[in-house]
Coordinates of C-alpha atoms in Angstrom, one line a residue:
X1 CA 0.9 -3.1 27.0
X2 CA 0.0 -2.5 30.6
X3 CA -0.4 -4.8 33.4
X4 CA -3.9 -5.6 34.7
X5 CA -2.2 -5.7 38.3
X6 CA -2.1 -1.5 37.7
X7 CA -5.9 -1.4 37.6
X8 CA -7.6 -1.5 41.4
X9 CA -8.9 -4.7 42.7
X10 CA -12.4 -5.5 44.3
X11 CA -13.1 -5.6 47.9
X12 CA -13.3 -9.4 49.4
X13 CA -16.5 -10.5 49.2
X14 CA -17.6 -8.2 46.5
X15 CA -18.3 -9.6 42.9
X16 CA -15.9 -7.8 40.2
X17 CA -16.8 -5.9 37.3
X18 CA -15.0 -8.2 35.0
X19 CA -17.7 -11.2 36.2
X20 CA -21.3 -11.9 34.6
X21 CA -24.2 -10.6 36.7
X22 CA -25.6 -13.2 39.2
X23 CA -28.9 -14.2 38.8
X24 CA -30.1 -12.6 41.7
X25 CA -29.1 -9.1 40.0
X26 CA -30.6 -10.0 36.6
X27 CA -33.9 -11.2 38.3
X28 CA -34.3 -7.4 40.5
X29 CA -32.7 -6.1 37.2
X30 CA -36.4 -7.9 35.3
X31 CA -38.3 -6.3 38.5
X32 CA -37.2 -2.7 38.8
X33 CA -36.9 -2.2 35.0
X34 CA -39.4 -0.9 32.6
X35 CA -42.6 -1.2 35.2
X36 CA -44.8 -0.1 32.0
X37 CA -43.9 -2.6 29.9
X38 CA -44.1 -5.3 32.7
X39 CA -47.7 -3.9 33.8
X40 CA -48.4 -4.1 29.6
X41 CA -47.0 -7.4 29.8
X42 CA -49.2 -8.4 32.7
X43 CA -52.2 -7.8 31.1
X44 CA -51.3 -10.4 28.2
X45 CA -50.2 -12.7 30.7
X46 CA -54.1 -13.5 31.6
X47 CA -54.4 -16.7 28.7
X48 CA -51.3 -17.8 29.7
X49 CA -50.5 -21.3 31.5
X50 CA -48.2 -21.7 34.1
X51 CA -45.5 -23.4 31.9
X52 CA -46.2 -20.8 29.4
X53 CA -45.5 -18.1 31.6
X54 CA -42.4 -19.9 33.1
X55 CA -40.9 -19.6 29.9
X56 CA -41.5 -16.1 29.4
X57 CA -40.1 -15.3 32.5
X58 CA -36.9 -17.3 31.7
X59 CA -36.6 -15.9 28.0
X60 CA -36.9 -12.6 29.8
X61 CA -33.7 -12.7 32.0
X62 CA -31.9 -14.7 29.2
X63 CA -32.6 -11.3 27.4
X64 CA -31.2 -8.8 30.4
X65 CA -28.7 -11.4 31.3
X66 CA -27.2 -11.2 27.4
X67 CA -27.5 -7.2 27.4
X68 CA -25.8 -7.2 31.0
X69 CA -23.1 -9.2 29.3
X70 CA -22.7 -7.0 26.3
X71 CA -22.3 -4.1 28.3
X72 CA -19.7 -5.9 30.5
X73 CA -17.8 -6.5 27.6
X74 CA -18.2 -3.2 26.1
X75 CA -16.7 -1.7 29.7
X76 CA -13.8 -4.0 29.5
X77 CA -12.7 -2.8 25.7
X78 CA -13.5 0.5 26.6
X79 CA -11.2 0.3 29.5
X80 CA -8.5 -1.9 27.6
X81 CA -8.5 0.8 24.5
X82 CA -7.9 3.7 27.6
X83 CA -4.8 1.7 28.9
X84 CA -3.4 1.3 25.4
X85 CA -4.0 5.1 24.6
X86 CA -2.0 6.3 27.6
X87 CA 0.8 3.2 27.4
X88 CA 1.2 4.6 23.7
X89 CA 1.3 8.5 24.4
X90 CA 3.8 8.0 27.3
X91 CA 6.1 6.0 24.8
X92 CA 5.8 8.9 22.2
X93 CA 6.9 10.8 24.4
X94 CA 9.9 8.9 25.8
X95 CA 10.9 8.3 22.3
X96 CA 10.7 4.2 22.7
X97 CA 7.8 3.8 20.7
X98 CA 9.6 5.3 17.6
X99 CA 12.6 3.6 18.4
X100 CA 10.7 0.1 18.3
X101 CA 9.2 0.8 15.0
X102 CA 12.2 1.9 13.5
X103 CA 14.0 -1.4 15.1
X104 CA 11.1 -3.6 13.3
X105 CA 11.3 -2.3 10.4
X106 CA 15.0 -1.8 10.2
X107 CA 14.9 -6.0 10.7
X108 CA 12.1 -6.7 8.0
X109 CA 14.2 -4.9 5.4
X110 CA 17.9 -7.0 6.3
X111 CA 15.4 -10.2 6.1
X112 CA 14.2 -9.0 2.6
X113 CA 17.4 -8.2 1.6
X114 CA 15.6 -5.8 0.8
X115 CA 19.3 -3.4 -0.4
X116 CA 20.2 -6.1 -3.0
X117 CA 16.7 -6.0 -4.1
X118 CA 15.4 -4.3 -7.4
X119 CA 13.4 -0.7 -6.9
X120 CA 10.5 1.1 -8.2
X121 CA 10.5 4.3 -9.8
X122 CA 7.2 6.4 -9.9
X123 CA 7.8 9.2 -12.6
X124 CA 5.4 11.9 -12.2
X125 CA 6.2 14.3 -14.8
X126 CA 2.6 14.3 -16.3
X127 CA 1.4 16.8 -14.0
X128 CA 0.6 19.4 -16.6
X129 CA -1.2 16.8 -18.7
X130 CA -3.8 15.7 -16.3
X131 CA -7.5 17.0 -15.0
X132 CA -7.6 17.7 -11.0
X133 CA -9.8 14.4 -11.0
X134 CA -6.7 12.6 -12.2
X135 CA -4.7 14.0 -10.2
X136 CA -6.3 13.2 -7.4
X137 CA -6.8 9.5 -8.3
X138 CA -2.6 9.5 -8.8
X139 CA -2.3 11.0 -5.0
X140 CA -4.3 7.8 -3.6
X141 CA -2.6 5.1 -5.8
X142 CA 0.5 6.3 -4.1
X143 CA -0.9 6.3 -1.1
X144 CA -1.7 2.6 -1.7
X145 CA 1.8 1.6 -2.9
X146 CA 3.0 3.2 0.3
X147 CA 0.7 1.2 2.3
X148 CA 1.5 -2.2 0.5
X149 CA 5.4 -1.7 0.7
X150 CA 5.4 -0.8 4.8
X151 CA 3.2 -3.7 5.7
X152 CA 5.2 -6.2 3.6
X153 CA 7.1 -8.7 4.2
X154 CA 9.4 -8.3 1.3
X155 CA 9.7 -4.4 1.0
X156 CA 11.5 -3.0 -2.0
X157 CA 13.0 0.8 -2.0
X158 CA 10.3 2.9 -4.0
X159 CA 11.5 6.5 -5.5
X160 CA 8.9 9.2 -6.5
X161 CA 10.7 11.6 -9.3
X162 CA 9.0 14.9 -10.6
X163 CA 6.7 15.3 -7.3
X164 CA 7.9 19.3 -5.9
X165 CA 6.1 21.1 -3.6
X166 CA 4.7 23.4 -6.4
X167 CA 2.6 20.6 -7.7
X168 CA -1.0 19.6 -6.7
X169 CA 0.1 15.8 -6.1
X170 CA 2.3 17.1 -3.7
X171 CA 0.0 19.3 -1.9
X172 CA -2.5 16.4 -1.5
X173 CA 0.1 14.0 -0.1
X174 CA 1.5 16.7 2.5
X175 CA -2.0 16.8 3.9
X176 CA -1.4 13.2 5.0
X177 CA 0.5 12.9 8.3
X178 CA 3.9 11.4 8.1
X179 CA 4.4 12.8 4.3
X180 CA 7.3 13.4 3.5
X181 CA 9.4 12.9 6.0
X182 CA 8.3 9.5 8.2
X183 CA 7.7 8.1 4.9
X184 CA 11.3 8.5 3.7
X185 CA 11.9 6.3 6.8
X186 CA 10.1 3.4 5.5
X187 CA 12.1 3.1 2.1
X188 CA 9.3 5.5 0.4
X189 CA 11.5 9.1 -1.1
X190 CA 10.3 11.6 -2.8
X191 CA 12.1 14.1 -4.9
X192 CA 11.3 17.3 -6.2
X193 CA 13.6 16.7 -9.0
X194 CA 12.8 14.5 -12.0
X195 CA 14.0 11.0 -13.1
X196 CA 16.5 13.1 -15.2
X197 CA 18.6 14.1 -12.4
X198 CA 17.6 11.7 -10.1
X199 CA 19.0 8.9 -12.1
X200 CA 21.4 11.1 -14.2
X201 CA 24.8 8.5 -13.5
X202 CA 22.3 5.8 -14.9
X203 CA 21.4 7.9 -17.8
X204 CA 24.7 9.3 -18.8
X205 CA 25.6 5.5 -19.2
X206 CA 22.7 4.5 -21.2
X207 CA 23.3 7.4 -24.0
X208 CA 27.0 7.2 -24.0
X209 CA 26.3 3.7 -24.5
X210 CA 23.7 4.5 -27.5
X211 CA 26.8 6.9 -29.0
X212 CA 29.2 4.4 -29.2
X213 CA 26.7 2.6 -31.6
X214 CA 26.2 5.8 -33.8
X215 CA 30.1 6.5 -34.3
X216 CA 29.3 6.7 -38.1
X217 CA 26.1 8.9 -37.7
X218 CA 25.8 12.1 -40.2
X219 CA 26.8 15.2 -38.2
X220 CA 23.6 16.8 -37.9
X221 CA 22.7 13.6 -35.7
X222 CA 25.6 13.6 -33.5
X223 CA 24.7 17.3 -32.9
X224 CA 21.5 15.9 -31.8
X225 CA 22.7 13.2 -29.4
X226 CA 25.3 15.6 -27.9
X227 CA 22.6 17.8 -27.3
X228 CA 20.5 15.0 -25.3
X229 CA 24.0 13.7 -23.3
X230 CA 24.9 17.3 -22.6
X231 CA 21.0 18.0 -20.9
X232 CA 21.7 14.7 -18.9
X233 CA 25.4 15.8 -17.6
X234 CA 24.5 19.4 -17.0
X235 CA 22.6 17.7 -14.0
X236 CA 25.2 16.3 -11.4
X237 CA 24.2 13.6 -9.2
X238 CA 23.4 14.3 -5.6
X239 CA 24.4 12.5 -2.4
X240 CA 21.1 12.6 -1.3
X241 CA 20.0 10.5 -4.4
X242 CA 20.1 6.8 -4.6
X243 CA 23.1 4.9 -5.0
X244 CA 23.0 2.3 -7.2
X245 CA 25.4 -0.7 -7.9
X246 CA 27.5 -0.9 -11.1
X247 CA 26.1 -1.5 -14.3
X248 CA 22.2 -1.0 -12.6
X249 CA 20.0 -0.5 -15.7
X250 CA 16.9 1.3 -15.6
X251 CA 13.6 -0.3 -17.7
X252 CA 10.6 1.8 -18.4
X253 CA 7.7 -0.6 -18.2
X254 CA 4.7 0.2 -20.4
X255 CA 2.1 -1.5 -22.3
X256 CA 3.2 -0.1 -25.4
X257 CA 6.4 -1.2 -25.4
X258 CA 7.4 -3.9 -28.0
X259 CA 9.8 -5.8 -25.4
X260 CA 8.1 -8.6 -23.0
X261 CA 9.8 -8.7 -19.2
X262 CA 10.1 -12.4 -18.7
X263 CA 12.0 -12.1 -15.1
X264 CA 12.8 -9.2 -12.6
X265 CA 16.4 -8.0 -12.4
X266 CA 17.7 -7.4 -9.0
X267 CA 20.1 -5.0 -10.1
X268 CA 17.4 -2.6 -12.5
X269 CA 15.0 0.0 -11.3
X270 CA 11.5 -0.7 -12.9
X271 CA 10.1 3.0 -14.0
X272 CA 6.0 3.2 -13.7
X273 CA 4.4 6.5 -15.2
X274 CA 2.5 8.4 -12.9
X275 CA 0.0 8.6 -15.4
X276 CA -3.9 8.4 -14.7
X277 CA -5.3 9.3 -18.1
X278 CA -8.7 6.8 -19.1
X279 CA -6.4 5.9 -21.9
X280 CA -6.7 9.3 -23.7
X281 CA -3.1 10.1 -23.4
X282 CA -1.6 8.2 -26.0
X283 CA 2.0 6.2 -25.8
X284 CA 2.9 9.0 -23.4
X285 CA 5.3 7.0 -21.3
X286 CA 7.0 5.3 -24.4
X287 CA 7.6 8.8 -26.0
X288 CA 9.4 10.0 -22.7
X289 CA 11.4 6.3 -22.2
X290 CA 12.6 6.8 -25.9
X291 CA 13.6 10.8 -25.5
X292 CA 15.9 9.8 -22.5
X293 CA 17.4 6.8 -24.0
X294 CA 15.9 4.4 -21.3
X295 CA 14.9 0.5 -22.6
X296 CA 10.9 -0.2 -21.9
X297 CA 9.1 -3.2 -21.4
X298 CA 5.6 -4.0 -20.7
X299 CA 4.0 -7.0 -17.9
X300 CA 3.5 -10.5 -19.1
X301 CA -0.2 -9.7 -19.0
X302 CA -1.5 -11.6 -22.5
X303 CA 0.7 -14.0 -21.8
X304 CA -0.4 -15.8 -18.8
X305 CA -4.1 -14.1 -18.6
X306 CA -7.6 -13.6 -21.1
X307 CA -9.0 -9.9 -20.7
X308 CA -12.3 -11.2 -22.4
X309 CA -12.9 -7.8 -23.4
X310 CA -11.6 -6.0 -19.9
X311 CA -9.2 -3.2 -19.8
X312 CA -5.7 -3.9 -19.2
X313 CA -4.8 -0.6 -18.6
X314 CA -3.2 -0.8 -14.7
X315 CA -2.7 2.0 -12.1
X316 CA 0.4 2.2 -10.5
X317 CA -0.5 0.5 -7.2
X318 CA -1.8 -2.5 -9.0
X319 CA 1.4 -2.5 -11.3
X320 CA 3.4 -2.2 -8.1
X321 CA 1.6 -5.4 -6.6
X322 CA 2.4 -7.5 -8.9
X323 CA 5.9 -6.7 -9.1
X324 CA 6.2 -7.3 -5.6
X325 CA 4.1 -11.0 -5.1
X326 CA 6.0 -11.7 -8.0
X327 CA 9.1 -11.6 -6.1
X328 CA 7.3 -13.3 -2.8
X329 CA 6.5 -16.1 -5.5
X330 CA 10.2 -16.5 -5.8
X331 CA 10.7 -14.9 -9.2
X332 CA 8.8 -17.8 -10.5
X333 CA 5.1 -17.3 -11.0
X334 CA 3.7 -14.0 -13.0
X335 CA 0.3 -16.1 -13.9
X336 CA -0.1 -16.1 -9.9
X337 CA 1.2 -12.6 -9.1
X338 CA -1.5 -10.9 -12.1
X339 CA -4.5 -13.3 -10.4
X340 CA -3.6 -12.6 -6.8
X341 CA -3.6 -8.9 -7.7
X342 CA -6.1 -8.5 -10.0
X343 CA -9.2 -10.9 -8.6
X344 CA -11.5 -8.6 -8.5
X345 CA -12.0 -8.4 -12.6
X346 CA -14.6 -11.4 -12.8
X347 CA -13.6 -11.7 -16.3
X348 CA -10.2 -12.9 -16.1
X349 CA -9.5 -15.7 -17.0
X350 CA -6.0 -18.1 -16.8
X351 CA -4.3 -18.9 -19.7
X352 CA -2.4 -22.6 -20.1
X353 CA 1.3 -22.3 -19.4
X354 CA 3.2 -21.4 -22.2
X355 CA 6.8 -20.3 -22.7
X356 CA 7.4 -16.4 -23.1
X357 CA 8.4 -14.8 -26.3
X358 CA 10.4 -11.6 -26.4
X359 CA 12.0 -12.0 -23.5
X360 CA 13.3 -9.0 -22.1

């Protein structure tokens, strides 16, 4: 911000622009302005008392003295807003501004602890099984879970899998400034490749961890699970991929899964479907979860909350909310994370407390 010792000062004697206008000025601003409506007004002024017309007159340059004002004020935010352009463009281009911004944010994630934190996986595989419309709608919900995670306070690392530059989601979000590249810088990544590969050293564990359970399988099935480990290994992991922590799991959360998530894990990456489908897409996510081997769960949504009637069918930002305030509530409070999110279905309604059953 600029100093208001860089603006030039009034002469002695002179009033400045920053003061209200003296009543001298608004009474010769009443005089000089708008002689036909004062000589219309005169003419109505003929049944008028003295008192009567006294009043007038001071109503009159209450009137220009409050449009004097509001122009006064509008000058000095037009002036401020002029300072605060140029202060910004000349620390674009020294590079401080960036630098700042980086620095802030840089803080907010060590404060969040925000690296020991779980993540959020957006998997957008469902291209080629959505309308334009759809599409479109998926583009913004991302843009909204963007948004949410850089202006918290406790920001969690969010991956986008399946997203290449061949794909209409893709070509939306590039129209949007910053996307990809500032956005990678605010714990938001996107990768062309898909969850597959992305989180191959994850899945690799999960099915040779499903093997071991099937030593005494018929042949024809071990053909069939060496088939699905071999797809996962013939995709090596990347440097430029996450890093996770030993043993991180991975959990597909959907409402069709049979499994209740009771708590977040800080050590698990929470998969969300990119899928915007008005619920004519059946059990798509749960299908893809159970082909690559990865445990689902849904939201405690029935269990803390009364639909009466009202869809619980979520899009991703709104699933991503509640995963986050749940973690602001301290990992305590899921009835409170679903209302704060969700307030504007007038139907919902809170359910007593009750202890969770499934639990994943």
């Amino acid at each position: 911000m600029g100093n208001d010792s860089d603006l030039p000062l009034p002469k002695t004697g002179e009033p400045s622009t920053g003061n209200l206008a003296s009543k001298n000025e608004v009474h010769e601003g009443v005089k000089g302005a708008q002689p036909s409506k004062l000589s219309a007004s005169s003419t109505s002024d003929q049944g008028l008392s003295k008192n009567q017309l006294k009043k007038r007159k001071r109503w009159q340059k209450q009137l220009e003295l409050k449009r004097r004002r509001k122009e006064q004020e509008r000058e000095v935010k037009r002036q401020k807003a002029k300072r605060e352009r140029a202060e910004q463009a000349e620390r674009e281009r020294d590079g401080t501004g960036k630098r700042k911004r980086d620095e802030k944010w840089q803080q907010r994630m060590l404060k969040a602890d925000s690296g020991n934190s779980f993540r959020v996986c957006f998997d957008c595989s469902f291209e080629d099984k959505m309308t334009s419309k759809e599409i479109n709608s998926l583009s913004l919900q991302l843009r909204y879970v963007y948004a949410a995670n850089k202006r918290s306070d406790w920001p969690v690392y969010v991956d986008v899998c399946g997203m290449n530059r061949q794909t209409q989601g893709f070509e939306i979000l590039n129209k949007v400034e910053g996307f990809p590249e500032q956005w990678s810088n605010r714990a938001f990544r996107c990768f062309e490749s898909g969850l597959e590969e992305v989180y191959s050293r994850q899945l690799q564990s999960s099915v040779d961890t499903e093997q071991s359970k099937k030593i005494s399988a018929t042949d024809q099935n071990d053909d069939k699970s060496s088939q699905v480990c071999c797809d996962v290994r013939a995709k090596p992991e990347s440097g430029l991929y996450p890093s996770m922590k030993p043993g991180h799991r991975l959990i597909y959360l959907t409402g069709d899964s049979p499994n209740l998530l009771s708590t977040l894990d800080n050590n698990t990456t929470y998969i969300v479907g990119g899928i915007v489908d008005r619920n004519r897409l059946k059990r798509l996510a749960i299908s893809r979860a159970e082909t690559l081997h990865i445990t689902t769960a849904r939201l405690p949504l029935d269990e803390h909350v009364n639909f009466k009637g009202v869809t619980r069918i979520l899009t991703c930002n709104h699933v991503f909310d509640i995963l986050q305030k749940y973690r602001e509530n301290g990992y305590t409070d899921w009835k409170k994370a679903i209302m704060t999110v969700l307030p504007d279905r007038k139907e919902l309604e809170e359910k007593p407390c009750s202890k969770d059953d499934g639990k994943m």
